[in-house]
Short mmCIF file of C-alpha atoms in Angstrom, two decimals:
data_model
loop_
_atom_site.label_atom_id
_atom_site.label_comp_id
_atom_site.label_asym_id
_atom_site.label_seq_id
_atom_site.Cartn_x
_atom_site.Cartn_y
_atom_site.Cartn_z
CA MET A 19 -2.38 33.57 75.47
CA ALA A 20 0.77 34.97 73.88
CA GLY A 21 4.01 34.91 75.88
CA LYS A 22 6.19 37.92 76.49
CA SER A 23 8.08 37.31 73.28
CA GLY A 24 4.86 37.35 71.29
CA ASP A 25 5.11 33.63 70.41
CA VAL A 26 2.03 31.40 70.43
CA THR A 27 1.88 29.14 73.49
CA ASP A 28 1.42 25.35 73.28
CA GLU A 29 -2.23 25.66 74.31
CA GLU A 30 -2.89 28.28 71.65
CA ASP A 31 -1.00 26.15 69.09
CA MET A 32 -3.27 23.25 69.90
CA ASP A 33 -6.33 25.47 69.48
CA VAL A 34 -5.02 26.63 66.08
CA ASP A 35 -4.50 23.01 64.96
CA VAL A 36 -8.00 22.06 66.05
CA ASP A 37 -9.48 25.06 64.28
CA ALA A 38 -7.54 24.25 61.09
CA GLN A 39 -8.73 20.65 61.20
CA ALA A 40 -12.30 21.79 61.73
CA ARG A 41 -12.10 24.18 58.77
CA LEU A 42 -10.57 21.45 56.60
CA GLN A 43 -13.31 19.08 57.69
CA ASN A 44 -16.01 21.60 56.78
CA VAL A 45 -14.44 22.34 53.38
CA THR A 46 -13.96 18.69 52.45
CA LEU A 47 -17.45 17.72 53.59
CA GLY A 48 -18.88 20.60 51.54
CA MET A 49 -16.95 19.48 48.45
CA LYS A 50 -18.03 15.88 49.01
CA GLN A 51 -21.69 16.87 49.30
CA GLN A 52 -21.47 18.96 46.13
CA ALA A 53 -19.79 16.10 44.23
CA ASP A 54 -22.43 13.64 45.45
CA GLU A 55 -25.20 15.93 44.20
CA LEU A 56 -23.52 16.18 40.80
CA LEU A 57 -23.26 12.39 40.65
CA LEU A 58 -26.96 12.00 41.48
CA ALA A 59 -27.78 14.59 38.79
CA ASN A 60 -25.75 12.49 36.31
CA LYS A 61 -23.29 15.34 35.74
CA LEU A 62 -20.49 12.84 35.64
CA ASP A 63 -17.56 14.92 34.36
CA LYS A 64 -18.12 17.67 36.92
CA ALA A 65 -18.58 15.14 39.72
CA LEU A 66 -15.40 13.33 38.71
CA THR A 67 -13.39 16.57 38.66
CA LEU A 68 -14.59 17.47 42.16
CA TYR A 69 -13.94 14.01 43.60
CA ARG A 70 -10.41 14.01 42.17
CA GLU A 71 -9.72 17.49 43.55
CA LEU A 72 -10.97 16.35 46.95
CA LEU A 73 -8.83 13.20 46.88
CA MET A 74 -5.79 15.31 45.99
CA HIS A 75 -6.30 17.23 49.28
CA LEU A 76 -7.04 14.12 51.32
CA THR A 77 -4.00 12.15 50.13
CA ARG A 78 -1.54 15.04 50.40
CA SER A 79 -0.08 13.51 53.56
CA GLN A 80 -0.58 10.24 55.42
CA VAL A 81 -1.66 12.16 58.53
CA THR A 82 -4.48 13.85 56.61
CA LEU A 83 -5.38 10.56 54.94
CA LEU A 84 -5.65 8.77 58.28
CA GLN A 85 -7.67 11.61 59.81
CA GLN A 86 -10.05 11.66 56.84
CA ARG A 87 -9.99 7.90 56.28
CA GLU A 88 -13.72 7.34 55.79
CA LEU A 89 -14.07 10.34 53.52
CA ALA A 90 -11.15 9.24 51.33
CA ILE A 91 -12.57 5.73 50.97
CA SER A 92 -16.01 7.11 50.10
CA CYS A 93 -14.51 9.40 47.44
CA HIS A 94 -12.57 6.55 45.84
CA MET A 95 -15.69 4.41 45.66
CA ASN A 96 -17.72 7.25 44.17
CA VAL A 97 -15.04 7.86 41.53
CA LEU A 98 -15.45 4.20 40.57
CA ALA A 99 -19.22 4.70 40.43
CA VAL A 100 -18.82 7.73 38.12
CA LEU A 101 -16.43 5.92 35.77
CA GLY A 102 -18.68 2.85 35.75
CA LYS A 103 -21.71 4.96 34.83
CA ALA A 104 -19.68 6.55 32.03
CA LYS A 105 -18.60 3.05 30.88
CA ARG A 106 -14.95 4.08 30.95
CA TRP A 107 -13.82 0.57 31.72
CA SER A 108 -10.07 1.03 31.25
CA SER A 109 -10.19 3.96 33.67
CA VAL A 110 -12.20 1.85 36.13
CA VAL A 111 -9.42 -0.76 36.15
CA THR A 112 -6.78 1.90 36.83
CA GLU A 113 -8.83 3.68 39.49
CA ALA A 114 -9.84 0.48 41.28
CA SER A 115 -6.20 -0.64 41.45
CA GLU A 116 -5.27 2.74 42.94
CA ALA A 117 -8.13 2.54 45.45
CA LEU A 118 -7.07 -0.96 46.53
CA ASN A 119 -3.52 0.33 47.08
CA VAL A 120 -4.85 3.16 49.27
CA PHE A 121 -6.99 0.73 51.29
CA GLU A 122 -3.94 -1.48 51.81
CA GLU A 123 -1.93 1.56 52.93
CA LEU A 124 -4.64 2.51 55.42
CA GLN A 125 -4.80 -1.00 56.82
CA GLY A 126 -1.02 -1.06 57.19
CA ALA A 127 -1.01 2.28 59.00
CA GLN A 128 -3.73 1.04 61.33
CA GLY A 129 -1.37 -1.71 62.51
CA ALA A 130 -2.06 -5.21 63.70
CA THR A 131 -4.47 -4.18 66.44
CA ASP A 132 -7.61 -6.21 66.84
CA ILE A 133 -10.38 -4.72 64.73
CA PRO A 134 -13.95 -5.13 66.02
CA PHE A 135 -15.95 -7.67 64.01
CA GLU A 136 -18.51 -5.15 62.75
CA GLU A 137 -15.80 -2.74 61.58
CA GLN A 138 -13.98 -5.59 59.81
CA GLN A 139 -17.22 -6.53 58.06
CA ARG A 140 -17.68 -2.96 56.85
CA GLU A 141 -14.13 -2.91 55.51
CA ASN A 142 -14.69 -6.23 53.77
CA VAL A 143 -17.79 -4.85 52.05
CA VAL A 144 -15.83 -1.84 50.76
CA LEU A 145 -12.92 -4.00 49.59
CA ALA A 146 -15.34 -6.40 47.90
CA ARG A 147 -16.92 -3.50 45.99
CA ALA A 148 -13.52 -2.30 44.80
CA TYR A 149 -12.61 -5.80 43.55
CA TYR A 150 -16.07 -6.09 42.00
CA PHE A 151 -15.73 -2.77 40.15
CA ARG A 152 -12.40 -3.85 38.69
CA GLY A 153 -13.61 -7.36 37.87
CA PHE A 154 -16.73 -6.01 36.15
CA ALA A 155 -14.58 -3.58 34.12
CA TYR A 156 -12.34 -6.47 33.05
CA LEU A 157 -15.49 -8.38 32.06
CA LYS A 158 -16.67 -5.50 29.87
CA LEU A 159 -13.21 -5.21 28.33
CA GLY A 160 -13.34 -8.91 27.47
CA THR A 161 -10.37 -9.75 29.70
CA PHE A 162 -11.94 -12.70 31.44
CA GLN A 163 -9.11 -14.30 33.43
CA PRO A 164 -8.26 -11.26 35.60
CA ALA A 165 -12.01 -10.62 35.86
CA GLN A 166 -12.46 -14.09 37.34
CA GLN A 167 -9.71 -13.49 39.92
CA ASP A 168 -11.30 -10.22 41.08
CA PHE A 169 -14.82 -11.67 41.24
CA ARG A 170 -13.60 -14.59 43.34
CA ARG A 171 -11.82 -12.22 45.74
CA ALA A 172 -14.95 -10.05 45.98
CA LEU A 173 -17.09 -13.09 46.81
CA GLU A 174 -14.61 -14.22 49.46
CA LEU A 175 -14.92 -10.83 51.15
CA ASN A 176 -18.70 -10.49 50.74
CA PRO A 177 -20.34 -13.77 49.68
CA GLU A 178 -23.88 -12.46 50.29
CA ASP A 179 -23.77 -9.62 47.73
CA GLU A 180 -26.37 -10.54 45.08
CA THR A 181 -25.02 -8.08 42.51
CA ILE A 182 -21.59 -9.67 42.66
CA GLN A 183 -23.15 -13.15 42.51
CA ASN A 184 -25.26 -12.31 39.44
CA ASP A 185 -22.45 -10.66 37.50
CA TYR A 186 -20.13 -13.53 38.39
CA LYS A 187 -22.66 -15.85 36.71
CA GLU A 188 -22.54 -13.58 33.65
CA LEU A 189 -18.75 -13.94 33.65
CA GLN A 190 -19.00 -17.75 33.79
CA THR A 191 -21.39 -17.70 30.82
CA ALA A 192 -18.96 -15.49 28.92
CA LEU A 193 -16.04 -17.81 29.69
CA GLN A 194 -17.99 -20.79 28.36
CA ALA A 195 -18.95 -18.86 25.21
CA GLU A 196 -15.32 -17.82 24.68
CA GLN A 197 -14.26 -21.46 24.88
CA ARG A 198 -16.85 -22.40 22.25
CA VAL A 199 -15.64 -19.58 19.99
CA LYS A 200 -12.06 -20.84 20.23
CA GLN A 201 -13.21 -24.37 19.39
CA PHE A 202 -15.12 -23.13 16.32
CA LEU A 203 -12.09 -21.13 15.17
CA ALA A 204 -9.77 -24.12 15.57
CA THR A 205 -12.22 -26.25 13.56
CA SER A 206 -12.47 -23.57 10.87
CA MET A 207 -8.68 -23.39 10.55
CA LYS A 208 -8.40 -27.16 10.09
CA LEU A 209 -11.14 -27.13 7.45
CA PHE A 210 -9.50 -24.19 5.66
CA GLN A 211 -6.14 -25.97 5.55
CA ALA A 212 -7.88 -29.08 4.20
CA GLY A 213 -9.45 -27.03 1.39
CA ASN A 214 -13.00 -27.48 2.71
CA TYR A 215 -13.83 -23.79 2.42
CA LYS A 216 -17.62 -24.00 2.68
CA ALA A 217 -17.44 -25.86 6.01
CA ALA A 218 -14.73 -23.44 7.18
CA VAL A 219 -17.11 -20.53 6.54
CA GLU A 220 -19.89 -22.28 8.49
CA ALA A 221 -17.58 -22.83 11.47
CA CYS A 222 -16.53 -19.16 11.39
CA VAL A 223 -20.15 -18.01 11.26
CA SER A 224 -20.91 -20.16 14.32
CA ALA A 225 -17.95 -18.56 16.10
CA LEU A 226 -19.24 -15.13 15.09
CA ARG A 227 -22.67 -15.79 16.63
CA GLU A 228 -21.07 -16.80 19.93
CA SER A 229 -18.62 -13.88 19.97
CA GLN A 230 -21.29 -11.22 19.43
CA ALA A 231 -22.77 -12.05 22.83
CA LEU A 232 -19.31 -11.66 24.38
CA GLN A 233 -18.83 -8.10 23.05
CA LYS A 234 -15.12 -8.83 22.56
CA THR A 235 -14.18 -6.56 19.69
CA GLU A 236 -10.72 -8.08 19.20
CA LEU A 237 -12.08 -11.63 18.95
CA THR A 238 -14.96 -10.59 16.68
CA GLY A 239 -12.50 -8.73 14.45
CA LEU A 240 -10.33 -11.85 14.22
CA ILE A 241 -13.31 -13.93 13.07
CA HIS A 242 -14.26 -11.39 10.38
CA GLY A 243 -10.63 -11.42 9.24
CA ASN A 244 -10.68 -15.21 8.96
CA LEU A 245 -13.92 -15.09 6.97
CA ALA A 246 -12.40 -12.50 4.63
CA ALA A 247 -9.36 -14.72 4.05
CA ILE A 248 -11.59 -17.70 3.21
CA TYR A 249 -13.65 -15.64 0.74
CA VAL A 250 -10.44 -14.42 -0.93
CA LYS A 251 -9.42 -18.04 -1.36
CA ILE A 252 -12.72 -18.92 -3.05
CA LYS A 253 -12.48 -15.74 -5.18
CA ASP A 254 -15.52 -14.01 -3.66
CA ASP A 255 -13.96 -10.58 -3.33
CA ALA A 256 -17.26 -8.80 -2.60
CA LYS A 257 -17.80 -10.80 0.60
CA ALA A 258 -14.10 -10.57 1.45
CA ILE A 259 -14.30 -6.76 1.22
CA ASP A 260 -17.32 -6.69 3.53
CA HIS A 261 -15.56 -8.73 6.21
CA TYR A 262 -12.27 -6.83 5.87
CA LYS A 263 -14.19 -3.58 6.45
CA ARG A 264 -15.80 -5.02 9.58
CA THR A 265 -12.41 -6.22 10.80
CA MET A 266 -10.94 -2.77 10.28
CA LEU A 267 -13.75 -1.02 12.18
CA LEU A 268 -13.30 -3.37 15.14
CA THR A 269 -9.51 -3.02 15.07
CA ARG A 270 -9.61 0.77 14.85
CA CYS A 271 -11.87 1.26 17.89
CA GLY A 272 -10.28 3.35 20.65
CA ASP A 273 -8.90 6.89 20.83
CA LYS A 274 -5.23 5.94 21.09
CA PRO A 275 -4.45 2.90 18.91
CA THR A 276 -1.23 1.05 19.63
CA ALA A 277 1.48 0.43 17.03
CA ALA A 278 0.29 -3.19 16.83
CA GLN A 279 -3.29 -2.04 16.10
CA ASN A 280 -2.05 0.38 13.43
CA GLU A 281 -0.04 -2.39 11.81
CA ARG A 282 -3.06 -4.69 11.88
CA VAL A 283 -5.11 -1.98 10.11
CA TYR A 284 -2.27 -1.51 7.60
CA ASP A 285 -2.36 -5.23 6.75
CA ILE A 286 -6.15 -5.15 6.38
CA LEU A 287 -5.88 -2.16 4.03
CA ASP A 288 -3.31 -4.10 2.02
CA SER A 289 -5.74 -7.00 1.61
CA LEU A 290 -8.61 -4.63 0.80
CA ALA A 291 -6.59 -2.97 -1.96
CA GLY A 292 -5.96 -6.38 -3.50
CA CYS A 293 -9.67 -7.25 -3.43
CA TYR A 294 -10.67 -3.95 -5.06
CA SER A 295 -7.99 -4.35 -7.73
CA ARG A 296 -9.20 -7.83 -8.64
CA LYS A 297 -12.73 -6.41 -8.95
CA ARG A 298 -11.28 -3.66 -11.18
CA ASP A 299 -12.59 -1.05 -8.74
CA TYR A 300 -9.39 0.94 -9.09
CA SER A 301 -10.74 4.12 -7.54
CA SER A 302 -11.51 2.31 -4.27
CA ALA A 303 -8.19 0.46 -4.42
CA LEU A 304 -6.30 3.75 -4.77
CA SER A 305 -8.26 5.32 -1.91
CA VAL A 306 -7.30 2.39 0.33
CA ILE A 307 -3.61 2.66 -0.63
CA GLU A 308 -3.67 6.38 0.14
CA ASP A 309 -4.99 5.47 3.60
CA GLN A 310 -2.07 3.06 3.91
CA ILE A 311 0.39 5.81 3.00
CA LYS A 312 -1.06 8.08 5.71
CA LEU A 313 -0.90 5.28 8.29
CA PHE A 314 2.59 4.09 7.33
CA PRO A 315 4.56 6.41 9.71
CA SER A 316 2.69 4.80 12.65
CA CYS A 317 3.69 1.27 11.61
CA PRO A 318 7.37 0.80 12.54
CA ASP A 319 7.34 -2.94 11.81
CA ARG A 320 6.12 -2.41 8.24
CA ASN A 321 9.16 -0.51 6.96
CA ASP A 322 10.00 -3.36 4.59
CA ARG A 323 6.64 -2.88 2.85
CA GLU A 324 7.11 0.76 1.83
CA GLY A 325 8.40 0.03 -1.66
CA MET A 326 5.61 -2.42 -2.43
CA MET A 327 3.01 0.04 -1.12
CA TYR A 328 4.13 2.74 -3.55
CA LEU A 329 4.46 0.18 -6.35
CA ASN A 330 0.82 -0.87 -5.87
CA GLY A 331 -0.32 2.75 -5.81
CA GLY A 332 1.68 3.56 -8.94
CA ARG A 333 0.38 0.59 -10.91
CA ILE A 334 -3.21 1.50 -10.08
CA CYS A 335 -2.65 5.15 -11.03
CA TYR A 336 -1.12 4.02 -14.34
CA THR A 337 -4.11 1.76 -15.02
CA MET A 338 -6.41 4.73 -14.33
CA ALA A 339 -4.35 6.86 -16.77
CA ARG A 340 -3.21 9.12 -13.92
CA TYR A 341 0.34 9.10 -15.20
CA ALA A 342 1.68 12.06 -13.19
CA GLN A 343 0.38 10.52 -9.97
CA ALA A 344 1.77 7.15 -11.05
CA GLU A 345 5.19 8.77 -11.50
CA GLU A 346 5.05 10.23 -7.99
CA HIS A 347 4.27 6.89 -6.32
CA LEU A 348 6.63 4.83 -8.46
CA GLU A 349 9.58 7.20 -8.00
CA LYS A 350 9.19 6.87 -4.22
CA GLY A 351 8.86 3.11 -4.45
CA TYR A 352 11.87 2.87 -6.75
CA ARG A 353 14.11 4.94 -4.45
CA VAL A 354 13.08 3.07 -1.31
CA SER A 355 13.47 -0.37 -2.90
CA LEU A 356 16.92 0.35 -4.33
CA LYS A 357 18.17 1.43 -0.90
CA ALA A 358 16.66 -1.56 0.92
CA SER A 359 18.29 -4.96 1.06
CA ASN A 360 16.61 -7.90 -0.68
CA GLN A 361 14.10 -5.70 -2.53
CA LEU A 362 15.62 -5.64 -6.00
CA ASP A 363 12.55 -7.41 -7.40
CA THR A 364 10.34 -4.56 -6.14
CA ALA A 365 12.78 -2.00 -7.55
CA LEU A 366 12.68 -3.71 -10.97
CA ASN A 367 8.89 -3.74 -10.93
CA CYS A 368 8.84 -0.05 -9.98
CA ALA A 369 11.30 0.70 -12.80
CA TYR A 370 9.16 -1.20 -15.31
CA TRP A 371 6.00 0.75 -14.48
CA LEU A 372 7.86 4.02 -13.95
CA SER A 373 9.43 3.83 -17.41
CA LYS A 374 5.97 3.25 -18.89
CA ALA A 375 4.58 6.26 -16.97
CA TYR A 376 7.50 8.43 -18.14
CA ALA A 377 6.85 7.33 -21.73
CA LYS A 378 3.17 8.27 -21.42
CA ASN A 379 4.25 11.71 -20.18
CA SER A 380 6.75 12.04 -23.08
CA LYS A 381 9.73 11.85 -20.73
CA ILE A 382 11.63 9.39 -22.91
CA GLU A 383 15.09 10.36 -21.65
CA LYS A 384 14.05 9.81 -18.03
CA ALA A 385 12.51 6.47 -18.97
CA MET A 386 15.73 5.35 -20.67
CA GLU A 387 17.85 6.58 -17.77
CA THR A 388 15.72 4.65 -15.27
CA LEU A 389 15.90 1.45 -17.32
CA ASP A 390 19.64 1.80 -17.87
CA THR A 391 20.34 2.25 -14.14
CA THR A 392 18.03 -0.56 -13.12
CA ILE A 393 19.39 -3.10 -15.62
CA SER A 394 22.90 -2.37 -14.34
CA GLU A 395 21.74 -2.99 -10.76
CA ALA A 396 19.90 -6.17 -11.76
CA GLU A 397 22.96 -7.56 -13.53
CA LYS A 398 24.59 -8.00 -10.11
CA GLU A 399 21.89 -10.42 -8.92
CA ALA A 400 20.65 -11.96 -12.16
CA ASN A 401 21.14 -15.49 -10.89
CA ALA A 402 17.71 -15.40 -9.24
CA ALA A 403 14.87 -16.63 -11.47
CA ILE A 404 12.50 -13.87 -10.36
CA ILE A 405 15.10 -11.21 -11.23
CA THR A 406 15.62 -12.73 -14.70
CA ASP A 407 11.86 -12.67 -15.32
CA LEU A 408 11.68 -9.03 -14.31
CA LEU A 409 14.63 -8.21 -16.53
CA GLU A 410 12.73 -9.66 -19.47
CA LYS A 411 9.91 -7.19 -18.74
CA LEU A 412 12.36 -4.31 -18.52
CA LEU A 413 14.08 -5.26 -21.75
CA VAL A 414 10.75 -5.43 -23.54
CA ASN A 415 10.31 -1.81 -22.49
CA VAL A 416 13.82 -0.97 -23.67
CA GLY A 417 13.05 -2.42 -27.10
CA ASN A 418 9.75 -0.64 -27.44
CA PRO A 419 9.93 1.81 -30.42
CA SER A 420 8.06 4.41 -28.38
CA PHE A 421 11.24 4.85 -26.32
CA GLY A 422 13.15 6.34 -29.26
CA LYS A 423 16.90 5.88 -29.75
CA LEU A 424 18.21 2.74 -28.06
CA SER A 425 21.76 2.64 -29.38
CA ASN A 426 23.42 3.50 -26.07
CA ILE A 427 21.61 0.90 -23.99
CA LEU A 428 21.82 -1.75 -26.69
CA THR A 429 25.57 -1.22 -26.92
CA GLU A 430 26.15 -1.16 -23.17
CA ASN A 431 23.93 -4.14 -22.38
CA GLY A 432 24.24 -6.21 -25.56
CA GLY A 433 26.58 -8.77 -24.03
CA PHE A 434 24.34 -9.01 -21.01
CA VAL A 435 21.30 -9.64 -23.19
CA VAL A 436 22.98 -12.43 -25.14
CA MET A 437 24.14 -14.03 -21.90
CA PHE A 438 20.58 -14.52 -20.76
CA GLY A 439 19.14 -15.36 -24.16
CA LEU A 440 16.94 -12.28 -24.20
CA GLN A 441 17.71 -11.09 -27.75
CA LYS A 442 14.13 -11.88 -28.81
CA TYR A 443 12.82 -9.14 -26.53
CA PHE A 444 14.62 -6.38 -28.40
CA LEU A 445 12.53 -4.79 -31.13
CA THR A 446 14.23 -2.96 -33.94
CA SER A 447 13.15 0.57 -34.60
#
């Protein structure tokens, strides 16, 4: 009853609290029942949304969490069931870790009071399932060591669970297979280094058979990459291309690739472009390089490869008589290489092909300007053998009659040419 001031009395306040708790209990139980029905109907996304909404209410405060302890635990376990059914293994790992933290919090809040044996057993079963869910997810992700830790903990808590026992056996089989794969790969590497390529291929194929049962995409991709490298060495570019493609598919899996995965794909594309070029399949080579160019901004550790990437694209375009496109790539490669340190050789190569592309497009003045600038830059570092070789190529271009008047460059660089004994590369017009 209200007091004279109109305030609610302690008794009425208690009644209000009880009523509020009862309403909350009814709402949460209704949501839980609805979510359970959605789970049974295999409407996983809707069930997951409802379980998460319910958990948000239940974990809003520790008081509510303690009052709704059993309901919160049940919701966490059902979220794991939904994610497991959807095979969202990374999410299972995250959710199981969160659930285990909540269980630990609940146990801590309960204090060190003696828990009846039967209640302790029930808690152990729930904890075992949470560890099992996470361990099984690790198994499916191919992360076997943490999987083994979780399975062992689950079996300690509930040694009679046949599902845990059976999947733990599957994990042991996978661990043994992984060990065999690593042994085959080590053998293949030794054979490859010894030049015994046929035996190296056989060892890799054996590793591939073992790894397919493991469903470890990263390991399988590594094996395909090794096979591709061996086939490149024995000049079987067709087989190398096949294995590089498989490696790329396995490396690219996942919605949000990491920088390391992007860089791995970039390197594979680089190797693929080389294989296609050697097969004279220039259209495919150019397509691969264009994929590299698109991927390049996501590869921070490949900045030193930008000039070479554009050089490769430009050379292929020139070979395909796409001179305007060759100019575009080679100009970018030339600019990047000149700015970078220790990339003068790439800059000289870009200048060589760029001057040829300019000449094909009747841009003789631009060709001469490029060669003049580049030779001046190269003169600073001409002590390196590779730079001298590239200068020879450039000077052959300079002396080519198709470049028109050469008097300026011949005059400015004549002493330089004599110094390196390159007079023979100048052609008279």
